Amino acid sequence: MATITTPDLKDPGLYEAGVPWDLFAALRRDDPVHWNPETDGAGFWSVMRHADIVEVSRQPLLFSSAHENGGHRIFNENEVGLTGAGESAIGIPFISRDPPIHTRYRKFIMPALSPGRLGDIETRIRERATKLIDAIPLNEVVNVVPLLSAPLPLMTLAELLGVSIDLWPKLYDWTNAFVGEDDPEFRQSPEAMAATLGEFFAFGQELFEARRAEPTSDIASLLANAEIDGQPVPFRDFIGNLILVLVGGNETTRNSLSHSIVALSENPDQWETIRQNRDVLKTATPEMVRYASPVMHMRRTAMEDTVVGGQRIAKGDKVVLWYISANRDETVFPEADRFLVTRKGAQHVGFGSGQHVCVGSRLAEMQLRVAFDLLADRVTSFDVQAPPRRFRSNFINGLKNLDVIMRAV
């Protein structure tokens, strides 16, 4: 299969003005397992099609996410650290583990997210979302990110961790720093990053010690008191998993919410469909995640010589799964570039696929459903005022701001 010449998909600047949808479409069509050279590494294979990504994701022992093999990002975690900051004090999160350790961690976490454990969390999410939305001025320009998109999932995370919801602005700053290794706004200097990490470590140490001393049913307690092969999890791995929970629970929901407001501004008929029939939100929320694709890629490492999509892959090669491409795969999603709130059928990979699928995906979709249900009572249309500023990132499809007028009912 011929290889086409493309820009460097690893370059975070490639996504700063917007996702290059035409480029991904061309690669899906002409070079779906594309070799991408690196200036600072050996290069990597970019997997573009939905079916190939699902197939790779089903084989975690053949396609490793383990830290010692490079981890789950394009850069090598075992060389530059989890956040790309070279911080050795951060341990290994379970997203960067292979079975059976990865599976054991998921078994620790899943009970905290079960309907029985969460109880009436939807009621509390609705209460918080109502307060946030009621405070948003209608019929005037507002930046909806700090007013709704960011605080809603971070307040939910605070509840899950058993900490005050008033901490959400601090959690927001920390998560931006963790995923923003290529954005000068989030990584202003090594000294600033060191200060951020120091502050986060102090928070984590206090939380770790408190949950070790008096465990509760929250996620922080489960992570602090987990045991692998009979050994208690060390503090550094608790920190790595705490970062994973914060980033995973925040970035997906926050950016799906923001991107969906943009999509509804551009497709007012779809918003009217939701407003007229709230049951549509059952299909609309997965469509919101598919269309937004808040996490653009995950990386694996081939543990043996193999074949993906007809392309030979050598043992040790990096394999990057471009979720953002798979979610626009025309062979899986008819009219894939359209935002259709009644879309049914194929499963998107916005939350990943296989054993690494996001453990909090249902909770994320619940928050989207609640937020847009409440907005539908108050807002007839969304009018985005200017293109939002985007994360400079090849990993998170993030919006830093979103200036919009919400027209009152």
Coordinates of C-alpha atoms in Angstrom, one line a residue:
M1 CA 0.0 0.0 0.0
A2 CA 1.4 3.4 -1.0
T3 CA 2.5 5.8 1.6
I4 CA 1.3 9.4 1.1
T5 CA 3.3 12.4 2.2
T6 CA 1.7 14.2 5.1
P7 CA 2.5 16.7 7.8
D8 CA 3.9 15.3 11.1
L9 CA 0.9 14.0 13.0
K10 CA 2.9 14.3 16.2
D11 CA 3.3 18.0 15.8
P12 CA 0.9 19.7 18.3
G13 CA 0.8 22.8 16.2
L14 CA -1.0 20.8 13.5
Y15 CA -4.2 20.9 15.7
E16 CA -3.9 24.4 17.1
A17 CA -6.2 26.0 14.4
G18 CA -8.5 23.0 14.2
V19 CA -8.5 19.3 13.5
P20 CA -7.2 18.5 10.0
W21 CA -10.3 16.5 9.1
D22 CA -9.5 16.3 5.4
L23 CA -6.0 14.9 6.1
F24 CA -7.4 12.2 8.3
A25 CA -10.0 11.4 5.6
A26 CA -7.3 11.1 3.0
L27 CA -5.3 8.8 5.2
R28 CA -8.2 6.6 6.0
R29 CA -8.8 6.2 2.2
D30 CA -5.3 5.9 0.9
D31 CA -2.9 5.0 3.7
P32 CA -4.9 3.8 6.7
V33 CA -1.8 2.4 8.5
H34 CA 0.5 5.3 7.9
W35 CA 4.2 5.5 8.8
N36 CA 5.1 8.8 10.5
P37 CA 8.8 9.6 10.9
E38 CA 10.0 11.4 14.1
T39 CA 12.7 13.9 14.5
D40 CA 13.3 12.8 18.0
G41 CA 12.5 9.1 17.8
A42 CA 12.2 6.0 15.6
G43 CA 8.8 6.9 14.1
F44 CA 5.4 5.3 14.6
W45 CA 2.5 3.7 12.8
S46 CA -0.7 5.8 12.7
V47 CA -3.8 3.6 12.6
M48 CA -6.8 5.5 11.0
R49 CA -9.7 3.1 10.5
H50 CA -12.3 2.2 13.1
A51 CA -12.1 -1.6 12.5
D52 CA -8.3 -1.7 12.8
I53 CA -8.3 0.4 16.0
V54 CA -10.9 -1.9 17.5
E55 CA -8.9 -5.0 16.4
V56 CA -5.7 -3.6 18.0
S57 CA -7.5 -2.7 21.2
R58 CA -8.8 -6.2 21.6
Q59 CA -5.2 -7.6 21.9
P60 CA -3.6 -5.9 24.9
L61 CA -0.8 -8.5 25.2
L62 CA 0.2 -8.1 21.5
F63 CA -0.2 -4.3 21.6
S64 CA 1.1 -3.2 24.9
S65 CA 0.3 0.0 26.9
A66 CA 2.8 -0.8 29.6
H67 CA 5.0 2.0 31.0
E68 CA 8.2 -0.1 30.5
N69 CA 7.3 -0.4 26.8
G70 CA 6.7 3.3 26.3
G71 CA 3.3 3.7 27.8
H72 CA 0.1 5.1 26.3
R73 CA 1.2 8.3 24.6
I74 CA 3.3 9.1 21.5
F75 CA 6.2 10.1 23.7
N76 CA 7.9 7.4 25.7
E77 CA 6.7 7.6 29.3
N78 CA 9.6 5.5 30.5
E79 CA 12.0 8.2 29.2
V80 CA 10.2 11.5 29.9
G81 CA 7.7 10.7 32.6
L82 CA 3.9 10.4 32.7
T83 CA 3.2 14.1 32.0
G84 CA 6.2 14.7 29.8
A85 CA 7.8 16.8 32.5
G86 CA 10.5 14.3 33.5
E87 CA 9.1 14.0 37.0
S88 CA 10.2 10.7 38.4
A89 CA 8.1 11.1 41.5
I90 CA 5.0 10.3 39.5
G91 CA 4.3 6.6 39.4
I92 CA 2.6 4.4 36.9
P93 CA -1.1 4.8 36.3
F94 CA -3.1 1.7 35.5
I95 CA -3.7 3.0 31.9
S96 CA 0.0 2.3 31.4
R97 CA -0.3 -1.3 32.7
D98 CA -1.0 -4.5 30.8
P99 CA -3.0 -7.4 32.0
P100 CA -3.2 -8.9 34.6
I101 CA -2.2 -5.8 36.6
H102 CA -4.4 -3.5 34.6
T103 CA -7.4 -5.8 35.1
R104 CA -6.8 -5.8 38.8
Y105 CA -6.8 -2.1 39.0
R106 CA -10.1 -1.9 37.1
K107 CA -11.6 -4.3 39.6
F108 CA -10.6 -1.9 42.4
I109 CA -12.1 1.1 40.6
M110 CA -15.3 -0.3 39.1
P111 CA -17.2 -0.8 42.4
A112 CA -16.9 3.0 43.1
L113 CA -18.7 3.7 39.9
S114 CA -21.4 1.1 40.2
P115 CA -25.1 2.3 40.4
G116 CA -25.3 0.9 43.9
R117 CA -22.3 2.8 45.1
L118 CA -23.1 6.0 43.3
G119 CA -26.7 5.9 44.5
D120 CA -28.5 9.1 43.6
I121 CA -25.5 10.9 42.1
E122 CA -27.6 11.9 39.1
T123 CA -29.7 13.9 41.5
R124 CA -26.7 15.7 42.9
I125 CA -25.2 16.3 39.4
R126 CA -28.6 17.8 38.4
E127 CA -28.6 20.1 41.5
R128 CA -25.1 21.3 40.7
A129 CA -25.8 21.7 37.0
T130 CA -29.0 23.7 37.8
K131 CA -27.0 26.1 40.0
L132 CA -24.3 26.6 37.3
I133 CA -26.8 27.0 34.5
D134 CA -29.1 29.4 36.4
A135 CA -26.1 31.6 37.0
I136 CA -25.2 31.9 33.3
P137 CA -26.6 35.2 31.9
L138 CA -28.7 34.7 28.8
N139 CA -28.9 36.8 25.7
E140 CA -25.3 38.1 26.3
V141 CA -21.8 36.9 25.4
V142 CA -20.4 34.5 28.0
N143 CA -17.4 32.2 28.1
V144 CA -19.2 28.9 28.9
V145 CA -16.0 27.0 29.7
P146 CA -15.4 28.3 33.2
L147 CA -19.2 28.7 33.8
L148 CA -20.3 25.2 32.9
S149 CA -18.0 23.0 30.8
A150 CA -15.2 22.9 33.4
P151 CA -16.9 23.1 36.8
L152 CA -19.6 20.5 36.2
P153 CA -17.3 17.4 35.7
L154 CA -14.8 18.7 38.2
M155 CA -17.4 19.0 40.9
T156 CA -18.5 15.4 40.1
L157 CA -14.9 14.3 40.4
A158 CA -14.5 16.1 43.7
E159 CA -17.5 14.1 45.0
L160 CA -16.0 10.8 43.7
L161 CA -12.7 11.6 45.4
G162 CA -14.4 12.7 48.6
V163 CA -13.0 16.2 48.6
S164 CA -14.7 19.6 48.6
I165 CA -16.4 20.6 45.4
D166 CA -15.0 24.1 46.0
L167 CA -11.6 22.7 45.0
W168 CA -12.7 22.5 41.3
P169 CA -10.7 25.6 40.1
K170 CA -7.5 24.0 41.5
L171 CA -8.3 20.7 39.9
Y172 CA -8.9 22.5 36.7
D173 CA -5.4 24.2 36.8
W174 CA -3.7 20.9 37.6
T175 CA -5.3 18.9 34.9
N176 CA -4.5 21.5 32.3
A177 CA -0.9 21.4 33.3
F178 CA -0.8 17.6 33.2
V179 CA -2.1 17.3 29.6
G180 CA -0.7 20.6 28.3
E181 CA 3.0 19.6 27.8
D182 CA 3.0 21.3 24.4
D183 CA 1.1 24.4 25.3
P184 CA 3.0 27.4 26.6
E185 CA 0.0 28.7 28.4
F186 CA -0.2 25.6 30.5
R187 CA 3.6 25.0 30.7
Q188 CA 4.9 28.5 31.1
S189 CA 8.3 27.4 32.4
P190 CA 10.0 24.4 34.1
E191 CA 9.9 26.4 37.4
A192 CA 6.1 27.0 37.1
M193 CA 5.6 23.3 36.3
A194 CA 7.7 22.3 39.3
A195 CA 5.6 24.6 41.5
T196 CA 2.4 23.1 40.1
L197 CA 3.6 19.5 40.7
G198 CA 4.7 20.4 44.2
E199 CA 1.3 21.8 45.0
F200 CA -0.4 18.7 43.6
F201 CA 1.9 16.4 45.5
A202 CA 1.1 18.1 48.7
F203 CA -2.6 17.7 48.0
G204 CA -2.1 14.0 47.0
Q205 CA 0.0 13.3 50.1
E206 CA -2.6 14.6 52.4
L207 CA -5.4 12.7 50.6
F208 CA -3.3 9.5 50.5
E209 CA -2.6 9.6 54.2
A210 CA -6.1 10.4 55.2
R211 CA -7.6 7.6 53.1
R212 CA -5.0 5.1 54.4
A213 CA -5.9 6.1 58.0
E214 CA -9.7 6.1 57.5
P215 CA -10.8 4.5 54.3
T216 CA -14.3 5.4 52.9
S217 CA -16.1 4.2 49.8
D218 CA -14.7 7.0 47.5
I219 CA -12.2 6.4 44.6
A220 CA -9.3 8.0 46.5
S221 CA -9.8 5.4 49.3
L222 CA -9.8 2.5 46.7
L223 CA -6.7 3.8 45.0
A224 CA -4.8 4.5 48.3
N225 CA -5.7 1.0 49.7
A226 CA -5.3 -1.1 46.6
E227 CA -2.9 -4.1 46.8
I228 CA -1.1 -5.7 43.8
D229 CA 0.3 -9.2 44.4
G230 CA -0.2 -8.6 48.2
Q231 CA 1.8 -5.4 48.2
P232 CA 0.2 -2.0 49.0
V233 CA 0.3 0.5 46.2
P234 CA 3.1 3.0 46.8
F235 CA 2.4 6.7 47.0
R236 CA 4.0 7.4 43.7
D237 CA 1.6 5.0 41.9
F238 CA -1.3 6.6 43.8
I239 CA -0.3 9.9 42.4
G240 CA -0.1 8.5 38.9
N241 CA -3.6 7.0 39.2
L242 CA -4.9 10.2 40.8
I243 CA -3.7 12.1 37.7
L244 CA -5.4 9.5 35.5
V245 CA -8.7 9.9 37.3
L246 CA -8.6 13.7 37.2
V247 CA -7.6 13.9 33.5
G248 CA -9.9 11.1 32.4
G249 CA -12.9 12.3 34.3
N250 CA -12.5 16.0 33.4
E251 CA -11.1 16.4 29.9
T252 CA -13.6 14.1 28.1
T253 CA -16.8 15.6 29.6
R254 CA -15.5 19.2 29.6
N255 CA -14.6 19.2 25.9
S256 CA -17.5 17.0 24.8
L257 CA -19.8 19.6 26.3
S258 CA -18.0 22.6 24.8
H259 CA -17.7 21.0 21.3
S260 CA -21.4 20.0 21.4
I261 CA -22.4 23.6 22.0
V262 CA -20.4 24.5 18.9
A263 CA -22.1 21.7 17.0
L264 CA -25.5 22.8 18.1
S265 CA -24.8 26.4 17.2
E266 CA -23.9 25.2 13.7
N267 CA -26.8 22.8 13.5
P268 CA -29.8 24.5 15.1
D269 CA -32.2 21.9 13.8
Q270 CA -30.5 19.3 15.9
W271 CA -31.0 21.4 19.0
E272 CA -34.6 21.8 18.1
T273 CA -34.9 18.0 17.8
I274 CA -33.6 17.7 21.4
R275 CA -35.8 20.4 22.7
Q276 CA -38.9 18.9 21.3
N277 CA -38.1 15.3 22.5
R278 CA -35.8 14.9 25.5
D279 CA -35.7 11.1 24.9
V280 CA -33.4 11.9 22.0
L281 CA -30.7 12.7 24.5
K282 CA -30.2 8.9 24.9
T283 CA -28.7 8.8 21.4
A284 CA -27.5 12.4 21.4
T285 CA -25.0 12.0 24.2
P286 CA -22.9 9.3 22.5
E287 CA -23.1 11.3 19.3
M288 CA -21.7 14.3 21.2
V289 CA -18.7 12.3 22.3
R290 CA -18.2 10.8 18.8
Y291 CA -18.3 14.1 17.1
A292 CA -16.1 15.8 19.7
S293 CA -13.5 13.0 20.1
P294 CA -12.0 14.7 23.1
V295 CA -9.1 12.3 23.3
M296 CA -7.4 12.3 19.9
H297 CA -5.1 9.3 20.2
M298 CA -3.7 6.5 22.4
R299 CA -0.5 4.6 21.7
R300 CA 0.5 1.0 21.9
T301 CA 3.8 -0.9 21.3
A302 CA 3.9 -4.1 19.2
M303 CA 5.3 -7.0 21.3
E304 CA 5.7 -9.3 18.3
D305 CA 5.9 -9.0 14.5
T306 CA 2.4 -8.7 13.3
V307 CA 0.0 -7.2 10.7
V308 CA -2.5 -4.4 11.1
G309 CA -4.8 -3.5 8.2
G310 CA -2.6 -5.4 5.8
Q311 CA 0.5 -3.5 6.9
R312 CA 3.4 -5.4 8.5
I313 CA 4.4 -4.1 11.9
A314 CA 7.7 -5.1 13.5
K315 CA 8.2 -6.0 17.1
G316 CA 8.9 -2.9 19.1
D317 CA 7.2 -0.5 16.7
K318 CA 5.0 2.3 18.1
V319 CA 1.4 2.0 17.0
V320 CA -0.8 5.1 17.5
L321 CA -4.5 4.7 17.4
W322 CA -6.2 7.9 16.1
Y323 CA -9.6 7.8 17.7
I324 CA -10.4 11.2 16.2
S325 CA -10.1 9.6 12.7
A326 CA -11.9 6.4 13.6
N327 CA -14.9 8.4 14.8
R328 CA -15.3 9.9 11.4
D329 CA -14.9 6.6 9.5
E330 CA -17.4 6.7 6.7
T331 CA -17.6 2.9 6.5
V332 CA -18.9 2.8 10.0
F333 CA -20.8 6.1 10.5
P334 CA -23.0 7.1 7.5
E335 CA -22.6 10.9 6.9
A336 CA -19.8 10.7 9.4
D337 CA -19.0 14.5 9.2
R338 CA -22.6 15.4 10.2
F339 CA -23.7 15.9 13.7
L340 CA -26.9 13.9 14.0
V341 CA -28.4 13.6 17.5
T342 CA -30.6 10.7 16.4
R343 CA -27.7 8.6 15.1
K344 CA -27.8 5.0 16.2
G345 CA -25.7 1.9 15.5
A346 CA -22.0 1.6 15.6
Q347 CA -20.0 2.2 18.8
H348 CA -17.7 5.2 18.7
V349 CA -14.2 5.0 20.2
G350 CA -14.4 8.4 22.0
F351 CA -13.9 6.6 25.3
G352 CA -11.4 4.1 23.8
S353 CA -12.0 0.5 23.0
G354 CA -11.3 -3.0 24.4
Q355 CA -9.9 -3.5 27.9
H356 CA -8.9 0.2 28.2
V357 CA -12.4 1.6 27.5
C358 CA -13.0 4.5 30.0
V359 CA -14.4 3.2 33.3
G360 CA -16.4 6.5 33.8
S361 CA -18.0 6.6 30.3
R362 CA -21.5 6.2 31.6
L363 CA -21.0 8.9 34.2
A364 CA -19.6 11.2 31.5
E365 CA -22.7 10.7 29.3
M366 CA -25.0 11.2 32.3
Q367 CA -23.5 14.6 32.9
L368 CA -23.9 15.6 29.2
R369 CA -27.5 14.4 29.2
V370 CA -28.3 16.3 32.4
A371 CA -26.7 19.5 31.2
F372 CA -28.4 19.6 27.9
D373 CA -31.7 18.6 29.4
L374 CA -31.5 21.6 31.7
L375 CA -30.3 23.9 28.9
A376 CA -33.2 22.8 26.7
D377 CA -35.6 24.3 29.3
R378 CA -33.9 27.7 29.1
V379 CA -32.2 28.1 25.7
T380 CA -33.7 28.3 22.3
S381 CA -30.4 28.5 20.4
F382 CA -26.6 28.9 20.8
D383 CA -24.8 31.6 18.9
V384 CA -21.0 31.1 19.0
Q385 CA -19.4 34.5 18.7
A386 CA -15.8 33.6 17.6
P387 CA -13.6 30.6 17.0
P388 CA -12.5 29.3 20.4
R389 CA -8.9 29.2 21.4
R390 CA -7.7 25.6 21.2
F391 CA -5.2 23.5 23.2
R392 CA -1.9 23.2 21.5
S393 CA -2.0 19.4 21.7
N394 CA -1.9 16.2 19.7
F395 CA -3.6 14.4 22.6
I396 CA -6.6 16.4 23.8
N397 CA -9.1 18.0 21.4
G398 CA -9.6 20.8 23.9
L399 CA -11.2 24.3 23.9
K400 CA -9.7 26.9 26.2
N401 CA -12.7 29.2 25.9
L402 CA -16.0 29.3 24.2
D403 CA -17.7 32.7 23.8
V404 CA -21.4 32.2 23.1
I405 CA -24.8 33.8 23.4
M406 CA -27.4 31.6 24.8
R407 CA -30.8 32.8 23.5
A408 CA -33.5 32.7 26.2
V409 CA -36.7 30.7 25.8

